[in-house]
Tab-separated table of C-alpha atoms in Angstrom:
chain	number	residue	atom	x	y	z
A	351	MET	CA	159.374	14.057	77.135
A	352	SER	CA	156.109	12.209	77.835
A	353	ARG	CA	154.049	12.632	81.001
A	354	LEU	CA	155.713	9.566	82.494
A	355	GLY	CA	159.157	10.940	81.797
A	356	ILE	CA	158.297	14.415	83.089
A	357	ALA	CA	156.786	12.996	86.264
A	358	ALA	CA	159.784	10.773	86.895
A	359	LEU	CA	162.185	13.646	86.262
A	360	ALA	CA	160.300	15.932	88.635
A	361	LEU	CA	160.155	13.288	91.346
A	362	CYS	CA	163.838	12.518	90.994
A	363	ALA	CA	164.848	16.178	91.203
A	364	ALA	CA	162.457	16.912	94.059
A	365	ALA	CA	163.629	13.904	96.035
A	366	VAL	CA	167.179	15.201	96.062
A	367	ALA	CA	166.456	18.933	96.225
A	368	GLY	CA	164.180	18.372	99.192
A	369	GLY	CA	167.154	17.186	101.209
A	370	CYS	CA	169.324	20.218	100.499
A	371	GLY	CA	170.019	22.485	103.444
A	372	LYS	CA	168.928	20.010	106.112
A	373	LYS	CA	171.096	19.677	109.197
A	374	SER	CA	172.876	16.384	109.588
A	375	GLU	CA	171.440	14.142	112.244
A	376	GLU	CA	173.184	11.867	114.644
A	377	ALA	CA	173.712	8.315	113.444
A	378	SER	CA	170.820	6.060	114.357
A	379	GLU	CA	170.855	2.392	115.210
A	380	PRO	CA	170.988	-0.056	112.312
A	381	GLY	CA	167.580	-0.638	110.755
A	382	PRO	CA	166.128	-2.363	107.682
A	383	ALA	CA	168.290	-2.582	104.575
A	384	LYS	CA	168.111	0.561	102.463
A	385	THR	CA	167.443	0.704	98.747
A	386	GLU	CA	169.979	2.142	96.328
A	387	SER	CA	167.804	5.214	95.714
A	388	GLN	CA	167.633	5.891	99.472
A	389	GLU	CA	171.390	5.530	99.776
A	390	SER	CA	171.903	7.874	96.822
A	391	ARG	CA	169.693	10.556	98.382
A	392	GLU	CA	171.512	10.245	101.698
A	393	GLU	CA	174.865	10.601	99.956
A	394	ALA	CA	173.678	13.876	98.448
A	395	GLN	CA	172.267	15.129	101.776
A	396	ALA	CA	175.408	14.214	103.727
A	397	GLN	CA	177.592	16.690	101.839
A	398	PRO	CA	178.709	19.938	103.517
A	399	PRO	CA	176.469	22.939	102.701
A	400	SER	CA	179.164	24.417	100.445
A	401	GLN	CA	179.005	21.315	98.241
A	402	GLN	CA	175.249	20.906	98.129
A	403	PRO	CA	173.568	21.769	94.804
A	404	ALA	CA	171.967	25.187	94.424
A	405	ASN	CA	169.062	24.048	92.225
A	406	PRO	CA	167.106	20.878	91.353
A	407	LEU	CA	168.992	20.342	88.071
A	408	GLN	CA	172.315	20.279	89.899
A	409	ALA	CA	170.764	17.999	92.500
A	410	LEU	CA	169.622	15.617	89.773
A	411	GLU	CA	173.107	15.553	88.258
A	412	GLN	CA	174.577	14.857	91.688
A	413	MET	CA	172.218	11.953	92.256
A	414	SER	CA	172.873	10.584	88.773
A	415	LYS	CA	176.595	10.430	89.513
A	416	ALA	CA	175.885	8.312	92.570
A	417	LEU	CA	173.650	6.045	90.499
A	418	SER	CA	176.156	5.769	87.661
A	419	GLY	CA	178.777	4.555	90.115
A	420	ARG	CA	176.540	1.560	90.790
A	421	GLN	CA	175.888	0.949	87.098
A	422	GLY	CA	179.392	0.593	85.713
A	423	ASP	CA	180.110	4.324	85.306
A	424	GLN	CA	179.141	4.255	81.607
A	425	LYS	CA	180.579	7.409	80.017
A	426	ALA	CA	178.538	9.714	77.810
A	427	ALA	CA	178.920	9.246	74.052
A	428	PRO	CA	178.070	11.308	70.972
A	429	PRO	CA	174.310	11.089	70.333
A	430	ILE	CA	172.959	9.178	67.368
A	431	ASP	CA	172.277	11.383	64.351
A	432	TYR	CA	168.646	12.444	64.613
A	433	LYS	CA	168.244	11.719	60.887
A	434	LYS	CA	168.868	8.027	61.622
A	435	LEU	CA	166.271	8.150	64.384
A	436	LYS	CA	163.765	9.637	61.930
A	437	GLU	CA	164.432	6.818	59.464
A	438	ALA	CA	163.820	4.241	62.194
A	439	LEU	CA	160.331	5.529	63.052
A	440	PRO	CA	157.464	3.192	62.075
A	441	SER	CA	155.991	3.611	58.607
A	442	GLY	CA	152.304	4.364	58.170
A	443	SER	CA	151.124	0.798	57.422
A	444	GLY	CA	147.441	1.700	57.349
A	445	TRP	CA	147.844	4.808	59.491
A	446	TYR	CA	148.248	8.364	58.261
A	447	ARG	CA	151.723	9.415	59.415
A	448	SER	CA	152.766	13.026	59.863
A	449	GLU	CA	156.097	14.241	58.528
A	450	PRO	CA	158.725	12.980	61.004
A	451	LYS	CA	160.568	15.658	62.972
A	452	GLY	CA	163.940	15.510	64.674
A	453	GLU	CA	166.698	17.540	66.247
A	454	MET	CA	169.860	17.361	68.331
A	455	MET	CA	170.197	19.475	71.464
A	456	THR	CA	173.170	20.426	73.629
A	457	MET	CA	173.006	21.713	77.205
A	458	GLY	CA	176.480	22.453	78.477
A	459	GLN	CA	178.327	19.137	78.330
A	460	TRP	CA	175.126	17.171	77.670
A	461	SER	CA	173.917	16.322	74.174
A	462	TYR	CA	170.995	14.231	73.007
A	463	SER	CA	168.983	13.649	69.844
A	464	ILE	CA	165.294	13.085	69.277
A	465	ALA	CA	162.891	12.118	66.487
A	466	GLU	CA	159.118	11.823	66.527
A	467	ALA	CA	156.057	11.328	64.362
A	468	GLU	CA	152.278	11.190	64.822
A	469	TYR	CA	149.888	8.603	63.416
A	470	ASP	CA	146.117	8.772	62.879
A	471	LYS	CA	143.468	6.233	61.940
A	472	GLY	CA	139.848	7.249	62.493
A	473	ASP	CA	139.539	8.391	66.111
A	474	ALA	CA	142.825	6.769	67.111
A	475	HIS	CA	145.944	8.883	67.507
A	476	ILE	CA	149.481	7.646	68.228
A	477	GLU	CA	152.613	9.615	69.061
A	478	CYS	CA	155.957	7.852	68.665
A	479	LYS	CA	159.171	9.372	70.002
A	480	LEU	CA	162.762	8.102	69.972
A	481	THR	CA	165.287	9.875	72.199
A	482	ASP	CA	168.976	9.044	72.430
A	483	TYR	CA	170.325	10.330	75.750
A	484	ALA	CA	173.786	8.963	74.853
A	485	TYR	CA	174.495	7.560	78.329
A	486	VAL	CA	174.109	10.977	79.998
A	487	GLN	CA	173.326	9.727	83.506
A	488	ALA	CA	171.639	12.932	84.654
A	489	LEU	CA	169.052	12.504	81.886
A	490	MET	CA	168.762	8.726	82.087
A	491	SER	CA	168.415	8.447	85.875
A	492	PRO	CA	164.662	9.261	85.979
A	493	PHE	CA	163.986	6.428	83.535
A	494	MET	CA	166.297	4.037	85.369
A	495	MET	CA	164.360	4.717	88.558
A	496	MET	CA	161.040	4.318	86.723
A	497	PHE	CA	162.021	0.904	85.370
A	498	ALA	CA	163.648	-0.345	88.576
A	499	GLY	CA	161.811	-3.031	90.504
A	500	ASN	CA	158.618	-4.805	89.560
A	501	PHE	CA	155.789	-2.314	89.982
A	502	SER	CA	152.157	-3.156	89.248
A	503	ARG	CA	148.875	-1.399	90.005
A	504	GLU	CA	145.505	-2.374	88.534
A	505	SER	CA	141.976	-1.058	89.075
A	506	ASP	CA	138.646	-0.849	87.272
A	507	ASP	CA	140.002	2.233	85.500
A	508	GLY	CA	143.109	0.591	84.063
A	509	TYR	CA	146.632	-0.273	85.102
A	510	GLU	CA	150.250	0.809	85.448
A	511	LYS	CA	152.975	-1.810	85.430
A	512	SER	CA	156.599	-2.644	84.726
A	513	VAL	CA	157.031	-4.589	81.478
A	514	MET	CA	159.680	-6.289	79.357
A	515	VAL	CA	159.296	-5.896	75.590
A	516	GLY	CA	161.820	-7.664	73.405
A	517	GLY	CA	164.127	-7.986	76.390
A	518	ASN	CA	163.975	-4.241	77.049
A	519	PRO	CA	162.721	-2.864	80.398
A	520	GLY	CA	159.806	-0.494	80.345
A	521	PHE	CA	156.662	0.882	81.915
A	522	GLU	CA	153.124	0.711	80.538
A	523	ARG	CA	150.019	2.668	81.493
A	524	TRP	CA	146.429	2.076	80.319
A	525	GLU	CA	143.293	4.107	81.079
A	526	LYS	CA	140.119	2.296	80.024
A	527	LYS	CA	137.586	5.140	80.141
A	528	GLU	CA	139.850	7.570	78.310
A	529	LYS	CA	140.985	4.860	75.877
A	530	SER	CA	144.516	6.123	76.246
A	531	GLY	CA	147.815	4.553	77.140
A	532	GLU	CA	151.546	4.996	77.139
A	533	LEU	CA	154.500	2.651	76.772
A	534	THR	CA	158.053	3.749	77.600
A	535	LEU	CA	161.071	1.496	77.003
A	536	MET	CA	164.838	1.715	77.417
A	537	VAL	CA	166.758	0.089	74.554
A	538	GLY	CA	170.503	-0.488	74.700
A	539	LYS	CA	170.789	1.435	77.984
A	540	ARG	CA	170.659	4.732	76.075
A	541	LEU	CA	167.662	4.941	73.721
A	542	ILE	CA	164.251	5.829	75.165
A	543	VAL	CA	161.226	4.729	73.141
A	544	GLN	CA	157.920	6.408	73.981
A	545	ILE	CA	154.605	5.408	72.403
A	546	GLU	CA	151.513	7.318	73.506
A	547	GLY	CA	148.029	6.487	72.257
A	548	HIS	CA	144.635	8.191	72.472
A	549	GLY	CA	141.285	6.915	71.247
A	550	ILE	CA	142.619	3.357	71.040
A	551	THR	CA	140.555	0.319	72.029
A	552	ASP	CA	143.410	-2.040	72.892
A	553	PRO	CA	146.745	-1.229	74.596
A	554	ALA	CA	148.347	-3.953	72.469
A	555	VAL	CA	148.625	-1.373	69.688
A	556	LEU	CA	151.363	0.337	71.719
A	557	GLN	CA	153.623	-2.723	71.621
A	558	GLU	CA	152.671	-3.304	67.986
A	559	PHE	CA	154.132	0.115	67.143
A	560	VAL	CA	157.331	-0.764	69.000
A	561	SER	CA	157.684	-3.899	66.866
A	562	ARG	CA	157.576	-1.727	63.741
A	563	ILE	CA	160.514	0.471	64.743
A	564	ASP	CA	163.458	-0.318	62.439
A	565	PHE	CA	166.310	-0.416	64.949
A	566	GLY	CA	168.600	-1.699	62.188
A	567	LYS	CA	168.634	1.792	60.670
A	568	ILE	CA	169.931	3.239	63.934
A	569	GLY	CA	172.946	0.946	64.168
A	570	PRO	CA	174.672	-0.471	67.266
A	571	LEU	CA	173.422	0.950	70.559
A	572	SER	CA	176.462	-0.006	72.625
């Protein structure tokens, strides 16, 4: 998982785990409307101690169930064959491409597949990763939270912002001095596309790599 994904996962788990073990407080007077993420955390905290999760991973799963209830309760599905994901990765097209790698992993009742390749041209280096989380809400929730809303932050050093690429929600980061950036997208509500670049002069190259992914080789994503 990229730095964006890891950070989102850690924040999501910490947000819920931090509420475990707290004593329930008396109901307060009605205040401003709460966001769905706030309501989800409160649902997790309101459970009796015997039902509260014992570790952050369980807390994340608990929160994801609350989120999935608001998102149509999409059930998990078998992951896409990682070989198909490898075939969908962008070709070299002027870049030196490493040998694509892929695998399928299972953790208890969760399964997901992943494929990735690296690309080099001069000082520029690109990493492209496709991950099918197969509607597993506990794994998708960090990305759903990352893409929610319309976030934007810009400074002399670069920017971070919510984006839409080909109708798919995502998040883009650009650091001018380091000449590095990252673009993360959710495609078909199950496939996570991550493009990370270093030594690049224009963040547009990130979206250009997305346009070269052959989604037709993956098949239907619904």
